[in-house]
PDB file of C-alpha atoms in Angstrom:
ATOM      1  CA  MET A   1     105.153  79.786 196.830  1.00 35.00           C
ATOM      2  CA  VAL A   2     101.567  80.786 196.283  1.00 38.00           C
ATOM      3  CA  SER A   3     100.824  82.529 192.877  1.00 45.00           C
ATOM      4  CA  ALA A   4      97.685  84.502 192.028  1.00 48.00           C
ATOM      5  CA  THR A   5      95.793  83.786 188.814  1.00 50.00           C
ATOM      6  CA  PRO A   6      95.081  86.439 186.314  1.00 57.00           C
ATOM      7  CA  SER A   7      91.310  86.431 187.185  1.00 53.00           C
ATOM      8  CA  SER A   8      92.056  87.030 190.901  1.00 57.00           C
ATOM      9  CA  LEU A   9      94.568  89.814 190.449  1.00 72.00           C
ATOM     10  CA  GLU A  10      93.540  93.286 191.630  1.00 83.00           C
ATOM     11  CA  GLY A  11      94.355  96.151 189.266  1.00 88.00           C
ATOM     12  CA  LEU A  12      93.279  94.580 185.944  1.00 93.00           C
ATOM     13  CA  GLU A  13      89.615  95.717 186.154  1.00 91.00           C
ATOM     14  CA  GLY A  14      88.679  97.787 183.138  1.00 89.00           C
ATOM     15  CA  HIS A  15      91.433  96.369 180.917  1.00 95.00           C
ATOM     16  CA  SER A  16      89.842  94.795 177.810  1.00 95.00           C
ATOM     17  CA  LEU A  17      92.805  92.440 177.146  1.00 96.00           C
ATOM     18  CA  VAL A  18      95.182  90.604 179.449  1.00 96.00           C
ATOM     19  CA  ILE A  19      98.192  88.512 178.487  1.00 96.00           C
ATOM     20  CA  THR A  20     100.481  86.507 180.725  1.00 96.00           C
ATOM     21  CA  CYS A  21     104.264  86.607 180.468  1.00 97.00           C
ATOM     22  CA  PRO A  22     106.923  84.645 182.453  1.00 97.00           C
ATOM     23  CA  VAL A  23     109.796  86.525 184.080  1.00 97.00           C
ATOM     24  CA  ALA A  24     112.961  85.064 182.754  1.00 96.00           C
ATOM     25  CA  TRP A  25     116.209  84.810 184.665  1.00 96.00           C
ATOM     26  CA  GLY A  26     117.888  86.722 181.802  1.00 96.00           C
ATOM     27  CA  ASP A  27     115.495  89.625 182.225  1.00 96.00           C
ATOM     28  CA  MET A  28     117.396  90.674 185.478  1.00 94.00           C
ATOM     29  CA  ASP A  29     120.200  93.053 185.387  1.00 94.00           C
ATOM     30  CA  ALA A  30     123.222  93.744 187.729  1.00 93.00           C
ATOM     31  CA  ALA A  31     120.918  95.426 190.307  1.00 93.00           C
ATOM     32  CA  GLN A  32     119.139  91.920 190.629  1.00 93.00           C
ATOM     33  CA  HIS A  33     115.803  92.945 189.359  1.00 94.00           C
ATOM     34  CA  VAL A  34     114.081  92.975 185.966  1.00 97.00           C
ATOM     35  CA  ASN A  35     115.670  95.611 183.830  1.00 96.00           C
ATOM     36  CA  ASN A  36     113.492  98.595 183.020  1.00 96.00           C
ATOM     37  CA  THR A  37     113.619  97.857 179.226  1.00 97.00           C
ATOM     38  CA  VAL A  38     111.769  94.568 179.882  1.00 98.00           C
ATOM     39  CA  TYR A  39     108.592  96.329 181.078  1.00 98.00           C
ATOM     40  CA  PHE A  40     108.450  98.029 177.657  1.00 98.00           C
ATOM     41  CA  ARG A  41     108.624  94.575 176.086  1.00 98.00           C
ATOM     42  CA  TYR A  42     105.672  93.549 178.298  1.00 98.00           C
ATOM     43  CA  PHE A  43     103.826  96.597 177.071  1.00 98.00           C
ATOM     44  CA  GLU A  44     104.717  95.713 173.467  1.00 97.00           C
ATOM     45  CA  SER A  45     103.548  92.124 173.803  1.00 97.00           C
ATOM     46  CA  ALA A  46     100.134  93.280 175.144  1.00 97.00           C
ATOM     47  CA  ARG A  47      99.888  96.058 172.456  1.00 97.00           C
ATOM     48  CA  ILE A  48     100.582  93.529 169.658  1.00 96.00           C
ATOM     49  CA  ALA A  49      97.959  91.126 171.034  1.00 96.00           C
ATOM     50  CA  TYR A  50      95.499  94.033 171.030  1.00 97.00           C
ATOM     51  CA  PHE A  51      96.379  94.929 167.448  1.00 96.00           C
ATOM     52  CA  GLU A  52      95.843  91.262 166.460  1.00 95.00           C
ATOM     53  CA  ARG A  53      92.413  91.232 168.242  1.00 96.00           C
ATOM     54  CA  ILE A  54      91.257  94.381 166.382  1.00 96.00           C
ATOM     55  CA  ALA A  55      92.918  93.405 163.113  1.00 93.00           C
ATOM     56  CA  PHE A  56      94.963  96.533 162.794  1.00 93.00           C
ATOM     57  CA  GLY A  57      97.427  96.113 159.923  1.00 80.00           C
ATOM     58  CA  LEU A  58     100.460  94.246 161.080  1.00 75.00           C
ATOM     59  CA  ASP A  59     101.414  93.582 157.364  1.00 77.00           C
ATOM     60  CA  PHE A  60     104.400  95.893 157.277  1.00 70.00           C
ATOM     61  CA  PRO A  61     105.311  97.617 154.989  1.00 70.00           C
ATOM     62  CA  HIS A  62     102.326  97.213 152.729  1.00 74.00           C
ATOM     63  CA  SER A  63      99.492  98.399 154.883  1.00 85.00           C
ATOM     64  CA  ILE A  64      98.013 101.057 157.058  1.00 94.00           C
ATOM     65  CA  GLY A  65      98.934 100.091 160.617  1.00 94.00           C
ATOM     66  CA  PRO A  66      99.853 101.280 164.071  1.00 96.00           C
ATOM     67  CA  ILE A  67     103.118 103.063 164.972  1.00 96.00           C
ATOM     68  CA  LEU A  68     104.136 103.908 168.498  1.00 97.00           C
ATOM     69  CA  ALA A  69     104.579 107.719 168.849  1.00 98.00           C
ATOM     70  CA  HIS A  70     105.185 107.868 172.610  1.00 98.00           C
ATOM     71  CA  THR A  71     105.249 105.585 175.621  1.00 98.00           C
ATOM     72  CA  GLN A  72     105.981 105.895 179.303  1.00 98.00           C
ATOM     73  CA  CYS A  73     106.206 103.700 182.396  1.00 98.00           C
ATOM     74  CA  ARG A  74     105.906 104.280 186.107  1.00 98.00           C
ATOM     75  CA  PHE A  75     107.712 101.579 188.044  1.00 98.00           C
ATOM     76  CA  ARG A  76     105.871 100.652 191.264  1.00 97.00           C
ATOM     77  CA  PHE A  77     108.193  97.851 192.585  1.00 95.00           C
ATOM     78  CA  PRO A  78     110.984  95.684 191.247  1.00 97.00           C
ATOM     79  CA  LEU A  79     110.142  92.373 189.691  1.00 98.00           C
ATOM     80  CA  THR A  80     112.489  89.389 190.145  1.00 97.00           C
ATOM     81  CA  TYR A  81     112.817  85.896 188.881  1.00 97.00           C
ATOM     82  CA  PRO A  82     110.912  83.598 189.447  1.00 96.00           C
ATOM     83  CA  ASP A  83     107.643  85.209 188.748  1.00 97.00           C
ATOM     84  CA  THR A  84     104.835  85.508 186.122  1.00 97.00           C
ATOM     85  CA  VAL A  85     103.184  88.703 185.227  1.00 97.00           C
ATOM     86  CA  SER A  86      99.756  89.548 183.775  1.00 97.00           C
ATOM     87  CA  VAL A  87      99.752  92.641 181.488  1.00 97.00           C
ATOM     88  CA  GLY A  88      96.445  94.307 181.031  1.00 97.00           C
ATOM     89  CA  THR A  89      95.794  96.892 178.278  1.00 97.00           C
ATOM     90  CA  GLY A  90      92.995  98.826 176.846  1.00 97.00           C
ATOM     91  CA  VAL A  91      92.244 102.058 174.930  1.00 98.00           C
ATOM     92  CA  THR A  92      91.414 105.193 176.942  1.00 97.00           C
ATOM     93  CA  GLY A  93      91.002 107.721 174.327  1.00 96.00           C
ATOM     94  CA  LEU A  94      90.369 107.956 170.603  1.00 97.00           C
ATOM     95  CA  GLY A  95      91.313 110.735 168.113  1.00 97.00           C
ATOM     96  CA  GLU A  96      90.921 110.951 164.360  1.00 96.00           C
ATOM     97  CA  ASP A  97      94.268 109.422 163.596  1.00 98.00           C
ATOM     98  CA  ARG A  98      95.406 108.035 167.000  1.00 98.00           C
ATOM     99  CA  PHE A  99      94.506 106.516 170.341  1.00 98.00           C
ATOM    100  CA  VAL A 100      95.977 106.112 173.731  1.00 98.00           C
ATOM    101  CA  MET A 101      96.515 102.736 175.333  1.00 98.00           C
ATOM    102  CA  ARG A 102      97.043 102.022 179.055  1.00 98.00           C
ATOM    103  CA  PHE A 103      99.112  99.187 180.465  1.00 98.00           C
ATOM    104  CA  THR A 104      99.247  97.533 183.891  1.00 98.00           C
ATOM    105  CA  VAL A 105     101.817  94.947 184.820  1.00 98.00           C
ATOM    106  CA  ILE A 106     100.890  92.763 187.855  1.00 97.00           C
ATOM    107  CA  SER A 107     103.152  90.283 189.606  1.00 97.00           C
ATOM    108  CA  HIS A 108     101.524  86.910 190.231  1.00 95.00           C
ATOM    109  CA  ARG A 109     104.081  86.120 193.008  1.00 96.00           C
ATOM    110  CA  HIS A 110     103.346  89.295 194.885  1.00 95.00           C
ATOM    111  CA  GLY A 111      99.775  89.887 193.786  1.00 94.00           C
ATOM    112  CA  LYS A 112     100.318  93.570 193.182  1.00 94.00           C
ATOM    113  CA  VAL A 113     100.947  96.179 190.536  1.00 97.00           C
ATOM    114  CA  ALA A 114     104.602  96.282 189.447  1.00 98.00           C
ATOM    115  CA  ALA A 115     104.273  99.024 186.743  1.00 98.00           C
ATOM    116  CA  GLN A 116     101.722 101.161 184.958  1.00 98.00           C
ATOM    117  CA  GLY A 117     102.097 103.067 181.678  1.00 98.00           C
ATOM    118  CA  ASP A 118     100.568 104.323 178.498  1.00 98.00           C
ATOM    119  CA  GLY A 119     101.372 104.566 174.849  1.00 98.00           C
ATOM    120  CA  LEU A 120     100.182 106.897 172.073  1.00 98.00           C
ATOM    121  CA  ILE A 121      99.491 104.932 168.882  1.00 98.00           C
ATOM    122  CA  VAL A 122      99.150 106.743 165.524  1.00 98.00           C
ATOM    123  CA  SER A 123      97.566 105.233 162.382  1.00 97.00           C
ATOM    124  CA  TYR A 124     100.352 105.208 159.835  1.00 96.00           C
ATOM    125  CA  ASP A 125     100.496 104.530 156.013  1.00 94.00           C
ATOM    126  CA  TYR A 126     103.742 102.577 155.751  1.00 92.00           C
ATOM    127  CA  ARG A 127     103.748 102.605 152.025  1.00 91.00           C
ATOM    128  CA  ASN A 128     103.558 106.404 151.760  1.00 92.00           C
ATOM    129  CA  GLN A 129     105.295 107.112 155.091  1.00 93.00           C
ATOM    130  CA  GLN A 130     102.696 109.366 156.644  1.00 96.00           C
ATOM    131  CA  LYS A 131     100.037 109.392 159.304  1.00 97.00           C
ATOM    132  CA  VAL A 132      96.411 108.782 158.123  1.00 97.00           C
ATOM    133  CA  PRO A 133      93.037 108.667 159.801  1.00 97.00           C
ATOM    134  CA  LEU A 134      92.205 105.424 161.744  1.00 97.00           C
ATOM    135  CA  PRO A 135      90.463 102.993 159.324  1.00 95.00           C
ATOM    136  CA  ALA A 136      86.735 102.864 159.999  1.00 96.00           C
ATOM    137  CA  GLU A 137      86.798  99.174 160.740  1.00 95.00           C
ATOM    138  CA  VAL A 138      89.713  99.643 163.252  1.00 96.00           C
ATOM    139  CA  ARG A 139      87.786 102.427 165.092  1.00 97.00           C
ATOM    140  CA  ALA A 140      84.625 100.133 165.182  1.00 97.00           C
ATOM    141  CA  ALA A 141      86.713  97.218 166.485  1.00 97.00           C
ATOM    142  CA  ILE A 142      88.167  99.412 169.318  1.00 97.00           C
ATOM    143  CA  ILE A 143      84.704 100.823 170.209  1.00 97.00           C
ATOM    144  CA  ALA A 144      83.307  97.280 170.307  1.00 97.00           C
ATOM    145  CA  LEU A 145      86.160  95.689 172.366  1.00 97.00           C
ATOM    146  CA  GLU A 146      86.175  98.549 174.881  1.00 97.00           C
ATOM    147  CA  GLY A 147      82.366  98.722 175.107  1.00 95.00           C
ATOM    148  CA  PHE A 148      82.407 102.450 174.265  1.00 95.00           C
ATOM    149  CA  ASP A 149      79.346 104.381 173.179  1.00 94.00           C
ATOM    150  CA  ALA A 150      79.837 104.492 169.394  1.00 91.00           C
ATOM    151  CA  ALA A 151      78.326 108.007 169.253  1.00 91.00           C
ATOM    152  CA  HIS A 152      80.485 109.378 171.957  1.00 92.00           C
ATOM    153  CA  PRO A 153      83.737 107.376 172.365  1.00 92.00           C
ATOM    154  CA  PRO A 154      86.230 108.979 174.933  1.00 94.00           C
ATOM    155  CA  ALA A 155      88.307 111.720 173.289  1.00 93.00           C
ATOM    156  CA  LEU A 156      92.023 112.138 173.825  1.00 88.00           C
ATOM    157  CA  SER A 157      92.858 114.298 176.692  1.00 76.00           C
ATOM    158  CA  LYS A 158      94.848 117.431 175.897  1.00 61.00           C
TER     159      LYS A 158
END
């Protein structure tokens, strides 16, 4: 079996962070393909790696940090064991207290996109249980990692 490497996979262009995950035998369901909930775990793993990269408060419950407000996935084709996937992520829009991340899951075995999705992340004060503006250092880290124009980062689409 010939597998692609993350650097040779089409569909990850424009993603500022890429992780690699194995497809486990236990990820498959009775339909003999990776269960839909596993794709959301792939998104989560990429999202957490991104938060670690930008140092966005993962010291729950004593910090301001990210909370997932919404996520969705479009399944393109079914993954099966054995395989490895690369999961690309990046921020596509910034608001005062939130940002949107996109996700792309690519099969190494098949060399194509298996799923795409996005997630709305809100800045949240876990101590006081309320949303708050994105910390300035987090906003600056996102802008730097994404290569956005600091004066005009992409706004959230309505």
